[in-house]
mmCIF file of C-alpha atoms and ligand atoms in Angstrom:
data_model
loop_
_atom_site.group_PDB
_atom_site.id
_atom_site.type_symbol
_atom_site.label_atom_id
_atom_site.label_comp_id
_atom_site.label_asym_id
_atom_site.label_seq_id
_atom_site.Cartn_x
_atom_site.Cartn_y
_atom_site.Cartn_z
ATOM 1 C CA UNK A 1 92.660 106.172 95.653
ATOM 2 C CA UNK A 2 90.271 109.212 96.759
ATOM 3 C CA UNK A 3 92.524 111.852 99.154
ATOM 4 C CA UNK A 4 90.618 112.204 102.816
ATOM 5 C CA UNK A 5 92.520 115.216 103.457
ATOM 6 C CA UNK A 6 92.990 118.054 101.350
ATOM 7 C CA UNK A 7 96.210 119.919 101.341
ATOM 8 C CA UNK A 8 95.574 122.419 98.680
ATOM 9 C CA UNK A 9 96.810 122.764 94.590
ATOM 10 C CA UNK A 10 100.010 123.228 92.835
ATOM 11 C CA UNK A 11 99.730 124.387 89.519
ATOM 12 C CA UNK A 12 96.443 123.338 89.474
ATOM 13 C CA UNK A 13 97.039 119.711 90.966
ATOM 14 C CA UNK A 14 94.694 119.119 94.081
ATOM 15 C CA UNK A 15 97.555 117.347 96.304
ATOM 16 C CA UNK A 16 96.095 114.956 99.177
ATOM 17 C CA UNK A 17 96.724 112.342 101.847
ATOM 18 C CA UNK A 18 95.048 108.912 102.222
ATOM 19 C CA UNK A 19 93.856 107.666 106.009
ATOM 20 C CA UNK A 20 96.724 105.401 105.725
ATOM 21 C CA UNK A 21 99.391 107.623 104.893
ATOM 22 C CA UNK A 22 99.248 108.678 108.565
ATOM 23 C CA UNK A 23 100.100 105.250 109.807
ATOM 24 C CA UNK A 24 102.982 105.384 107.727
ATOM 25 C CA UNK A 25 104.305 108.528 108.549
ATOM 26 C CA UNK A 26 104.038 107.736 112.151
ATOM 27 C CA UNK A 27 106.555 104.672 111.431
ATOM 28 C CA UNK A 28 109.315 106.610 109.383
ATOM 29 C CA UNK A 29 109.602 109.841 111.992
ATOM 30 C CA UNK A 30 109.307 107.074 114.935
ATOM 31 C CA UNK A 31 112.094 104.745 112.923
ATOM 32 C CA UNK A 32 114.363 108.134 111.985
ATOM 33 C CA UNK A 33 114.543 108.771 115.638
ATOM 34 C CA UNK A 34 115.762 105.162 116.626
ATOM 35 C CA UNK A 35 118.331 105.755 113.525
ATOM 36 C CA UNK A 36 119.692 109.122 114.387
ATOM 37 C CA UNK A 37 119.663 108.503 118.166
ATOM 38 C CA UNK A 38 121.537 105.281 117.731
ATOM 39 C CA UNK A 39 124.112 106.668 114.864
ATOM 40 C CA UNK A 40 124.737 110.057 117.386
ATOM 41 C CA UNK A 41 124.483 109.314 120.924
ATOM 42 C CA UNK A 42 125.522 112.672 121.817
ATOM 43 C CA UNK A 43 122.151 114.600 120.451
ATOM 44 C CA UNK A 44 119.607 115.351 122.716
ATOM 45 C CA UNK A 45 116.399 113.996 122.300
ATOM 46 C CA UNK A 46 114.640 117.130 120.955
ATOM 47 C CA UNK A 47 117.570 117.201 118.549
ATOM 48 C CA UNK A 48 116.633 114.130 117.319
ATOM 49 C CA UNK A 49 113.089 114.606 117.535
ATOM 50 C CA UNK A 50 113.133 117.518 115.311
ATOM 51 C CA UNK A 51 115.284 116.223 112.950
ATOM 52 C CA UNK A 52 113.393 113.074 112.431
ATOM 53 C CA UNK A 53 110.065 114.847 112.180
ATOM 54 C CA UNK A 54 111.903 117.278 109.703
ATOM 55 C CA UNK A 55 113.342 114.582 107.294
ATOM 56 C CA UNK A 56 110.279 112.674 106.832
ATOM 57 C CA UNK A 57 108.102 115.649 105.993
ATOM 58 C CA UNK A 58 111.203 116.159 103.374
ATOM 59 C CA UNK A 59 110.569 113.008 102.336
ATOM 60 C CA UNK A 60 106.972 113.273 101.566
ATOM 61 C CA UNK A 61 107.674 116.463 99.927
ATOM 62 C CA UNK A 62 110.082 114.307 97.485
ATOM 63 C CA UNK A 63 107.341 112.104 96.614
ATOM 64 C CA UNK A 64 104.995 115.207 95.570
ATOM 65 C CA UNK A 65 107.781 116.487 93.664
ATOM 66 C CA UNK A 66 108.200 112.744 91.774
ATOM 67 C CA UNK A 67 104.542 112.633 91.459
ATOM 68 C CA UNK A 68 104.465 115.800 89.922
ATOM 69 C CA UNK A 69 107.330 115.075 87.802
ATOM 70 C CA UNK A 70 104.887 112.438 86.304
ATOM 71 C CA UNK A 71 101.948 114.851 86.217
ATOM 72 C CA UNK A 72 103.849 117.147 84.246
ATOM 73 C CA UNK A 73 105.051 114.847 81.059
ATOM 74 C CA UNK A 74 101.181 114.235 81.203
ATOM 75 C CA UNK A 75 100.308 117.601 80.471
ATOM 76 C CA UNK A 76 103.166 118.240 78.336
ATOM 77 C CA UNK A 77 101.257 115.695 76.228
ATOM 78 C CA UNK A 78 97.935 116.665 76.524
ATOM 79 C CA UNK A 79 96.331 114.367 79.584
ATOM 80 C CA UNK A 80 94.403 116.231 82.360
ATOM 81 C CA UNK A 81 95.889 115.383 85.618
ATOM 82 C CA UNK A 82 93.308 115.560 88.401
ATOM 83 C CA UNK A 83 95.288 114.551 91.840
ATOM 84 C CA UNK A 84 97.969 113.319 93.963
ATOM 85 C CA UNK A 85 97.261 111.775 96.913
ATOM 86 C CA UNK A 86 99.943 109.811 99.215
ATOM 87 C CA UNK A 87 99.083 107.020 101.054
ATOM 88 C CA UNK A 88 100.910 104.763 102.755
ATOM 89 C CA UNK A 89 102.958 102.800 100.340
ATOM 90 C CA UNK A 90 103.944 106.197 98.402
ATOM 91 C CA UNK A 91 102.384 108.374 95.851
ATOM 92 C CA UNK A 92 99.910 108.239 92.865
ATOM 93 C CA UNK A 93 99.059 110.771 89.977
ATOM 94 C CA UNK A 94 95.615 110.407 89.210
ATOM 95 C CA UNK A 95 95.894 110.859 85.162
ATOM 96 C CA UNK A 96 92.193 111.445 83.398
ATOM 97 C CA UNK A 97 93.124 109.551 80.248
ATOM 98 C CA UNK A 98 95.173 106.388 79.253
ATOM 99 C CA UNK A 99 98.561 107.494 77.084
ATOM 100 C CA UNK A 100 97.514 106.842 73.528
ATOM 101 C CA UNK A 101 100.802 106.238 72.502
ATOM 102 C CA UNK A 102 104.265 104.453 73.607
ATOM 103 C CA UNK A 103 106.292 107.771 73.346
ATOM 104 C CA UNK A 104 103.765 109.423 76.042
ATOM 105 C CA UNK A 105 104.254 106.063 78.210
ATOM 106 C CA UNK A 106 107.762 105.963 77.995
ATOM 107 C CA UNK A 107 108.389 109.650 79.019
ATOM 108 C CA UNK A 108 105.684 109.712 81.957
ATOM 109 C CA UNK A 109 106.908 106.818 83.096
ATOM 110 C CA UNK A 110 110.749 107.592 83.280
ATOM 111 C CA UNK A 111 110.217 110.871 84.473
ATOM 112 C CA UNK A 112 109.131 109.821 88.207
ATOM 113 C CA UNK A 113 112.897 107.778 88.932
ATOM 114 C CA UNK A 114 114.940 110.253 86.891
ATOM 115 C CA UNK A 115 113.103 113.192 89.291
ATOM 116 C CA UNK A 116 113.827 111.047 92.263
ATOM 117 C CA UNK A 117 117.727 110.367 91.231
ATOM 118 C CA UNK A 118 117.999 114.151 90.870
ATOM 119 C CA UNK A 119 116.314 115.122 94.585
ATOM 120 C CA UNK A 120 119.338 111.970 95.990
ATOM 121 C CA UNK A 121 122.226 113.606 93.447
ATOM 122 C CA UNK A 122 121.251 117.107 95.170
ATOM 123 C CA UNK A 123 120.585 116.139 98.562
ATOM 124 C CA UNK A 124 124.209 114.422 98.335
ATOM 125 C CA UNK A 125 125.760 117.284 97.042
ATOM 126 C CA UNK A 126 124.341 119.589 99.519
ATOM 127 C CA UNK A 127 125.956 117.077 102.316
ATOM 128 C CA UNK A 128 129.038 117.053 100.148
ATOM 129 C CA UNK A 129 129.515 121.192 100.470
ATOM 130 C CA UNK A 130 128.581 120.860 104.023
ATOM 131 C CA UNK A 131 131.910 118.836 104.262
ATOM 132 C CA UNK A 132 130.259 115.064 104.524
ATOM 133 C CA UNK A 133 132.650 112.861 102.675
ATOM 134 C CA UNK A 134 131.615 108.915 102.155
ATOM 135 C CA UNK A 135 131.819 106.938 104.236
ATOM 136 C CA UNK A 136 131.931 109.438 107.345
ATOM 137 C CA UNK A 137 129.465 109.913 109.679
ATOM 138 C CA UNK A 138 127.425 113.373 109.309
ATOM 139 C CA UNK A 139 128.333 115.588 111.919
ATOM 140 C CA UNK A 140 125.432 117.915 112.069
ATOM 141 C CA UNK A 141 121.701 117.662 112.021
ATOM 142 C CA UNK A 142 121.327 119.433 108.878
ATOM 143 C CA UNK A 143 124.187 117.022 107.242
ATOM 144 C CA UNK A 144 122.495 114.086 108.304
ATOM 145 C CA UNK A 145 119.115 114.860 107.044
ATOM 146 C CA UNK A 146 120.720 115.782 103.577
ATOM 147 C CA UNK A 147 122.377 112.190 103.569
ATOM 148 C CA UNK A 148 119.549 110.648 104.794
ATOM 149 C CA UNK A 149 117.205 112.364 101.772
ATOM 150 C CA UNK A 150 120.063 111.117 99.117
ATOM 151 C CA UNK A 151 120.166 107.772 99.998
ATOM 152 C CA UNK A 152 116.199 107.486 100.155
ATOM 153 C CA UNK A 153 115.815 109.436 96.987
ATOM 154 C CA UNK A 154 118.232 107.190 95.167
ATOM 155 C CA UNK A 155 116.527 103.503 96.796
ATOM 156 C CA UNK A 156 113.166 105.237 95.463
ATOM 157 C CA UNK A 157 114.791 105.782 91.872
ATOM 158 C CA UNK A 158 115.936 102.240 91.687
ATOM 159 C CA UNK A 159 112.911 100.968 93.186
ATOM 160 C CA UNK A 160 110.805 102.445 91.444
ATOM 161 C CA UNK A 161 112.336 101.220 87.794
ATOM 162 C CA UNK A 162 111.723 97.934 88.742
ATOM 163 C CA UNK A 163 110.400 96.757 85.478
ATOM 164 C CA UNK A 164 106.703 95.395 86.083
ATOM 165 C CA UNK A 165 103.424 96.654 86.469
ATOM 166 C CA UNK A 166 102.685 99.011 88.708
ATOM 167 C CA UNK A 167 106.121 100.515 89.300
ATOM 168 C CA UNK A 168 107.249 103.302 87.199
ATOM 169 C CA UNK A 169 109.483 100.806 85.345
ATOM 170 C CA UNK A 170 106.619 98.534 84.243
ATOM 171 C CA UNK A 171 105.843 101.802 82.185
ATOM 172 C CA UNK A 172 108.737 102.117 80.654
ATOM 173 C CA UNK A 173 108.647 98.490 79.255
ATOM 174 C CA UNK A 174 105.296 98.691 78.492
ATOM 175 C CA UNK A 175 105.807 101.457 76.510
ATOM 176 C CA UNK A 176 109.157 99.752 75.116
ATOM 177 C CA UNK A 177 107.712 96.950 74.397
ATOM 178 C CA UNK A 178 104.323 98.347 72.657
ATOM 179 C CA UNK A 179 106.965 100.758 70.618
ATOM 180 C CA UNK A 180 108.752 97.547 68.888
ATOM 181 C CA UNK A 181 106.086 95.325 68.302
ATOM 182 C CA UNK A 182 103.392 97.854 67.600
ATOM 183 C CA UNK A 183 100.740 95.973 69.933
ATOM 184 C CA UNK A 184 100.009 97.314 73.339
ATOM 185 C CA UNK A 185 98.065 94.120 74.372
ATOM 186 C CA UNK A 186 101.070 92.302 74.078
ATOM 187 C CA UNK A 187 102.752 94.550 75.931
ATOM 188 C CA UNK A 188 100.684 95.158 79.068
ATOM 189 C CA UNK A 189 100.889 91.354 79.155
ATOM 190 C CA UNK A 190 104.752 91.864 79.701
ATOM 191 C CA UNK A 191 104.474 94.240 81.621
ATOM 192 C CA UNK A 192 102.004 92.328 83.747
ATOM 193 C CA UNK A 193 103.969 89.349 83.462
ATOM 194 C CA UNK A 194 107.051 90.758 84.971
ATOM 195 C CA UNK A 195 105.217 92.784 87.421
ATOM 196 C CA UNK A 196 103.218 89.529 88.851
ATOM 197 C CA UNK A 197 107.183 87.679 88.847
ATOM 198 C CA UNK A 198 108.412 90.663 91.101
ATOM 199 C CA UNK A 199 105.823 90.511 93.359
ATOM 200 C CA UNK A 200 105.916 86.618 93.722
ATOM 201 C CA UNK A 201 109.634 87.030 94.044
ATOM 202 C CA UNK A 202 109.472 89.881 97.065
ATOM 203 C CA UNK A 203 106.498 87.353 98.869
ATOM 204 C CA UNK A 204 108.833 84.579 98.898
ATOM 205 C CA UNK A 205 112.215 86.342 99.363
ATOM 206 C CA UNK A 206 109.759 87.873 102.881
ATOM 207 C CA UNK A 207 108.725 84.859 104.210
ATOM 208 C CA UNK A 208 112.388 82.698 103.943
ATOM 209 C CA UNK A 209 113.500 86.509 105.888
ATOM 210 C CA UNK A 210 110.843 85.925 107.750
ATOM 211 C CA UNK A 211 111.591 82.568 109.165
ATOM 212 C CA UNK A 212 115.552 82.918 108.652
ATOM 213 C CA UNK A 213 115.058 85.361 112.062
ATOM 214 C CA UNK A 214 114.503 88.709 110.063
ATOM 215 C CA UNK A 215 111.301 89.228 111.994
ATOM 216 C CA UNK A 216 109.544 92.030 110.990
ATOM 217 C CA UNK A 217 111.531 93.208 107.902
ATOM 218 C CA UNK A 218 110.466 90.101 106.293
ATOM 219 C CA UNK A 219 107.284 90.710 106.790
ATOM 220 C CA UNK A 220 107.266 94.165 105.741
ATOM 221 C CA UNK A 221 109.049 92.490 102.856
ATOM 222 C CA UNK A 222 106.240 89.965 101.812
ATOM 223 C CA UNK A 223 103.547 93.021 102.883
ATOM 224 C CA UNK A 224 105.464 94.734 99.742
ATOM 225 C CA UNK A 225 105.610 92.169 97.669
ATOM 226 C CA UNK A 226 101.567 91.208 98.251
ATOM 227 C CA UNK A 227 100.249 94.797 97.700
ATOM 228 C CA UNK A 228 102.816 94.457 94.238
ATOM 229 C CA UNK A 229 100.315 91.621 93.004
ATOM 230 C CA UNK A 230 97.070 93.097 93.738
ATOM 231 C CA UNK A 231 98.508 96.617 91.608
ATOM 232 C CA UNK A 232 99.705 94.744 89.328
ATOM 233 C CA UNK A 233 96.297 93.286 88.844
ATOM 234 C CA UNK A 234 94.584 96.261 89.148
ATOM 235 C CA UNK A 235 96.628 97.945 86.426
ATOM 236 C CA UNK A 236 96.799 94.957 84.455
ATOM 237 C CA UNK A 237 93.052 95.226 84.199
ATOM 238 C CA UNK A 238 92.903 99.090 83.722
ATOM 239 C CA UNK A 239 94.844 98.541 80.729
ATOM 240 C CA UNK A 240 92.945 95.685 79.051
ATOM 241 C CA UNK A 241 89.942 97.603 79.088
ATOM 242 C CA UNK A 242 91.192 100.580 77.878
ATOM 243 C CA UNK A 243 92.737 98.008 74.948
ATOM 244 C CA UNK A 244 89.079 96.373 74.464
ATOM 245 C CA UNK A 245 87.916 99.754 74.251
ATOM 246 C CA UNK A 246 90.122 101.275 72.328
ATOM 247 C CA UNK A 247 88.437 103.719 69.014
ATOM 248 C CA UNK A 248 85.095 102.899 70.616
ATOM 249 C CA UNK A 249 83.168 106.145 70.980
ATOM 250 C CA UNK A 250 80.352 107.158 73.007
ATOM 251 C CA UNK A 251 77.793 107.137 69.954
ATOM 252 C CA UNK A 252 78.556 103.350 69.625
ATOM 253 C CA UNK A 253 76.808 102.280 72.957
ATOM 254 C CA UNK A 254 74.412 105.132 73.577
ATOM 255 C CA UNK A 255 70.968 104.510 73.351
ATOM 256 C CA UNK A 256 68.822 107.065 71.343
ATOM 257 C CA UNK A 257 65.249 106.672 72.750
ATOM 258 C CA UNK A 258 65.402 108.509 76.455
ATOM 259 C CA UNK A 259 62.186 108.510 78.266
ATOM 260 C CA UNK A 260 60.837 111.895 78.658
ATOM 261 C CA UNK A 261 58.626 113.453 81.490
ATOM 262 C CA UNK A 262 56.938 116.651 81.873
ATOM 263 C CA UNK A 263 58.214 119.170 84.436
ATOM 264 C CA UNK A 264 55.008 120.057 86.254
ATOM 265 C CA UNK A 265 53.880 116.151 87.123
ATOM 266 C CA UNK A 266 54.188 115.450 91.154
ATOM 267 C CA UNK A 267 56.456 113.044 92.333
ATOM 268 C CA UNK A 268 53.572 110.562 93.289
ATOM 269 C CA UNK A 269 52.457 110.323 90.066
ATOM 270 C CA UNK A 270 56.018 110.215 88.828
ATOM 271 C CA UNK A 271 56.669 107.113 90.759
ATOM 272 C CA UNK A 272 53.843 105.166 89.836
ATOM 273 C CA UNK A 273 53.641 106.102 86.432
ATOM 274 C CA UNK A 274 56.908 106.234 84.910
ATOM 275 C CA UNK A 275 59.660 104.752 87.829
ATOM 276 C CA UNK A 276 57.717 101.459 88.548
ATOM 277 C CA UNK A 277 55.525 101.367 85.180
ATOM 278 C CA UNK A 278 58.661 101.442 82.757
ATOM 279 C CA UNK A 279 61.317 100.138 85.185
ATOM 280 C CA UNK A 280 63.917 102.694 84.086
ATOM 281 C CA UNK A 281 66.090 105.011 86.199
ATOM 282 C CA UNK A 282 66.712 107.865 84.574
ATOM 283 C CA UNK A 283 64.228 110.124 82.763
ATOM 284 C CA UNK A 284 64.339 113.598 80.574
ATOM 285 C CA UNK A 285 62.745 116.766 81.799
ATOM 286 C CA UNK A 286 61.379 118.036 79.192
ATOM 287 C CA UNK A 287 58.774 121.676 78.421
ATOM 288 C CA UNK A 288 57.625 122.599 75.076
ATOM 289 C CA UNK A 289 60.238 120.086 73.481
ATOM 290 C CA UNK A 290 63.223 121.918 75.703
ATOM 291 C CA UNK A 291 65.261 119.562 77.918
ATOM 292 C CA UNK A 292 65.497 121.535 80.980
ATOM 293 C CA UNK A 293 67.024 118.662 83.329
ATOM 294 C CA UNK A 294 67.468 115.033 84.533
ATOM 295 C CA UNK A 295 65.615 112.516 86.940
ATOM 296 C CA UNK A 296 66.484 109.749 88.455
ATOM 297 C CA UNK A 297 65.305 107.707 91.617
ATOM 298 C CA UNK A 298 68.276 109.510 93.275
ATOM 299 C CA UNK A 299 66.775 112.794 93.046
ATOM 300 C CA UNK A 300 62.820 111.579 94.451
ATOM 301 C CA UNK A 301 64.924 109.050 97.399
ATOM 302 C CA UNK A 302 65.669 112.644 99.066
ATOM 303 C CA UNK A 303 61.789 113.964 99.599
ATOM 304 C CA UNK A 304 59.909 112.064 102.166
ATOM 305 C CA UNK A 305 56.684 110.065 101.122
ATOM 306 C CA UNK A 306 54.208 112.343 102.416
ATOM 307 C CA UNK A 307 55.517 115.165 100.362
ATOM 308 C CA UNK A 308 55.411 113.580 96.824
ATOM 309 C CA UNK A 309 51.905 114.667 95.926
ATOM 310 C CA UNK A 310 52.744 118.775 96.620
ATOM 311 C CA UNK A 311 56.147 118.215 95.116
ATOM 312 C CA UNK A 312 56.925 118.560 91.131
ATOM 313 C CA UNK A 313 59.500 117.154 89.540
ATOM 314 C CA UNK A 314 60.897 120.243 88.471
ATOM 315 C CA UNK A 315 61.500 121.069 92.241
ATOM 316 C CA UNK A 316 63.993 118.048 92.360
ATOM 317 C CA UNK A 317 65.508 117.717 89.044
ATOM 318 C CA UNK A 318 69.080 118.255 88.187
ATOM 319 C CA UNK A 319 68.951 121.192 85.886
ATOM 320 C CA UNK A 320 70.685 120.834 82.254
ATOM 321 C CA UNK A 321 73.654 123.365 83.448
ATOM 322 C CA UNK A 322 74.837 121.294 86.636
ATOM 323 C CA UNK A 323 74.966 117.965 84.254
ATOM 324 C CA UNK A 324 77.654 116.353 83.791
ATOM 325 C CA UNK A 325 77.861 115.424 79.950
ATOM 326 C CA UNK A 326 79.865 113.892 77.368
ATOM 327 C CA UNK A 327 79.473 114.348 73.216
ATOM 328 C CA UNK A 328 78.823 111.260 70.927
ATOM 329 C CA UNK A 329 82.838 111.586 69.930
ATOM 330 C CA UNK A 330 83.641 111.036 73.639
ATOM 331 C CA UNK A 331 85.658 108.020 73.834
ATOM 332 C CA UNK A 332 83.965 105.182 75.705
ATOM 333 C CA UNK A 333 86.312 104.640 78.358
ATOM 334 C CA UNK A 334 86.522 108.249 79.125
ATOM 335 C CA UNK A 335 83.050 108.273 79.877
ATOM 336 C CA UNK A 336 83.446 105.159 81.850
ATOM 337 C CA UNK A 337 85.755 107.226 83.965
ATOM 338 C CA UNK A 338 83.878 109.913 84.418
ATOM 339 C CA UNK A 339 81.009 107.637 85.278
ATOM 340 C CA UNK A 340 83.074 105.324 88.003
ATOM 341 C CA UNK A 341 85.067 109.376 89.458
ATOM 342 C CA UNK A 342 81.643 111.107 90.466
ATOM 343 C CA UNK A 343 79.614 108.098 91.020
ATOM 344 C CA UNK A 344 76.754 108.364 88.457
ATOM 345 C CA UNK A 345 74.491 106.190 86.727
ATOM 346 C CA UNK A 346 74.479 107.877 83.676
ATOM 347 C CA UNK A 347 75.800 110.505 81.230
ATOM 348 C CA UNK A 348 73.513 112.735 78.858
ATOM 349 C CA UNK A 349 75.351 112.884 75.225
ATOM 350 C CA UNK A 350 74.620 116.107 74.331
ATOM 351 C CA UNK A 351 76.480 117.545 70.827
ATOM 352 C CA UNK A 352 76.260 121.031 69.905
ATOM 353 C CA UNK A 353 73.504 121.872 72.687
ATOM 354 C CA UNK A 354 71.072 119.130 71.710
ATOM 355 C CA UNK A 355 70.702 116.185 73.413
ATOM 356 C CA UNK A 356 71.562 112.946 71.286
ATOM 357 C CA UNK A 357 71.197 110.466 73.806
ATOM 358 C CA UNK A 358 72.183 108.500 77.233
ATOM 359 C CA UNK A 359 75.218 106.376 78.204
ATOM 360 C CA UNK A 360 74.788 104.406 81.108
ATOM 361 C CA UNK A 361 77.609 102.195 83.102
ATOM 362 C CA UNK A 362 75.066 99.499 82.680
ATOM 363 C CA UNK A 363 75.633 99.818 78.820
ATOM 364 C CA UNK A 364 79.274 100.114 79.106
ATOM 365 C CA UNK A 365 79.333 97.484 81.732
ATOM 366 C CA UNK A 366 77.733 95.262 79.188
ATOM 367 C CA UNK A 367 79.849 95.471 75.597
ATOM 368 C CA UNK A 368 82.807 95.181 77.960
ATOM 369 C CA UNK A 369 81.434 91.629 78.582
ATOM 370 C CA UNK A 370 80.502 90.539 75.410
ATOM 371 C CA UNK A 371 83.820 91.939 74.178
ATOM 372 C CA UNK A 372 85.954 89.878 77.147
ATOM 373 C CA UNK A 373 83.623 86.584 76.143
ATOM 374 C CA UNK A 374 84.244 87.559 71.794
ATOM 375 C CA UNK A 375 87.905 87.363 72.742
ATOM 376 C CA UNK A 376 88.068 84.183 74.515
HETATM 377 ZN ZN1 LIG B 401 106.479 107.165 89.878
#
């Protein structure tokens, strides 16, 4: 999920918004009105303007904070966090690495519903010192954002430990279930497993709403419970590649022989010699045995024809320093990551300022074939 709209870093976290999280926020300031004005006829319609518009902000602001909650166990334990965007079904952390262990898992993944029980224990307190006492009514604005908040932040919390892939609870059992056995195949299966029964039982549980006259609940219901499967597939088959991957390095799918090129030939001569002669994409710079940069058809698709005789391929290289690169110890699916997040080809593997080789998602692409069809 890649953020459209930037709203700036918290400790270092770039926080975003998807397209779609506009849609929803539309729906939960227009639907707060409708509650508020309906639960106190007496506020005027500014009153409950503001207050509606205030609480959902709130509300976003609660699903940072669990996001964050998330993002922090992850650095506690050594995994880069990159991101949070929202979009319209809630929030996600962008981690750079998979947990390596079932401790890590368990902790990041309990972290987000335990934050989110704490923001509805606080909110309810705060409504409880502003003299709100279950099961009144709140008698101010301010009192009946705070309740509002507490109940939300408590249906998140329990929502979100549902235990199946993707929710936060799916997590935890993974990680449970990988901590007894000792195999984390076995346990993304479970966690898939149950994740895949959830969201089956939400699609179902929609449509009889649906049809018993719940309208457009039920629908929301089974919209839920469908965007449940297709996570649950998506993380099902995050984490199975990460497993097939798993202790595979860089240097065991790099090749060795890169294609070199010297800096001062034109592009015309570039093309038909070397692009269309060997048939590969991505060639070495190279001067007086010194890499200086990278080529690629990329790079030559940006000058115009008539300009490839007068135009060296030192003019349109990617120099060495703005490369991204990864060493031979890299492990393969962190490359593959890398590879998918800025939308390369391929990664130079470059150890101790000499360049060992190339890693291309082709190659990756490939042993993660032959290793799905070895395990059938
Ligand atoms: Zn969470």
């Amino acid at each position: 999920m890649q953020a459209q709209i930037r709203l700036g870093r918290i400790f270092g976290i770039e926080i975003g918004l998807h397209y779609s999280w506009l849609i929803i926020a539309v729906l939960i300031a227009t639907s707060l009105s409708g509650h508020f004005s309906e639960a106190h006829p007496g506020w005027e319609a500014t009153t409950v303007w503001a207050t509606a518009i205030i609480t959902a902000l709130l509300f976003f602001a609660a699903i940072i904070v669990h996001e964050l909650s998330h993002a922090f166990v992850a650095r506690l334990r050594g995994l880069p966090v990159r991101s949070i965007t929202l979009f319209a079904l809630g929030g996600v952390a962008q981690i750079g690495k998979e947990t390596g262990d079932a401790k890590t898992e368990f902790w990041m993944g309990l972290a987000g519903p335990l934050t989110s029980a704490l923001i509805g224990a606080l909110c309810l307190g705060i409504a409880w010192m502003l003299g709100w006492s279950v099961p009144g009514e709140p008698a101010t604005p301010v009192m009946a954002m705070v309740v509002w908040l507490g109940y939300i932040n408590f249906g998140l919390a329990i929502f979100n430990m549902v235990p199946g892939f993707p929710m936060d609870g799916g997590r935890v059992l993974r990680a449970v279930v990988w901590w007894i056995t000792g195999n984390a195949t076995r346990a993304t299966r479970a966690a898939a497993a149950t994740g895949q029964f959830i969201a089956y039982g939400f699609i179902v549980l929609g449509i009889l709403r649906f049809f018993g006259g719940a309208g457009i609940t039920g629908l929301w219901i089974a919209f839920i419970g469908w965007f449940l499967l297709s996570a649950a597939h998506a993380s099902t088959a995050q984490a199975e590649v990460t497993e097939m991957f798993r202790g595979v390095r860089v240097a065991d799918l790099m090749t060795r022989d890169c294609t070199q090129v010297d800096g001062n030939t034109n592009l015309q001569t570039f093309v038909h010699e070397f692009l269309l002669h060997t048939g590969r994409r991505c060639f070495l710079v190279v001067e007086k045995g010194q890499i200086n940069g990278l080529i690629t058809l990329n790079e030559v698709k940006t000058i115009p024809q008539a300009r490839w005789p007068f135009t060296t391929v030192y003019d349109v290289m990617v120099p060495m320093e703005r490369l991204r690169t990864v060493t031979p110890e890299t492990p393969a699916t962190e490359a593959l990551e890398i590879i998918g997040r800025e939308n390369i080809h391929q990664l130079p593997v470059v150890s101790n300022g000499h360049l060992e080789g190339m890693i291309s998602r082709d190659q990756i692409m490939n042993q993660l074939l032959i290793r799905a069809e070895l395990k059938k």
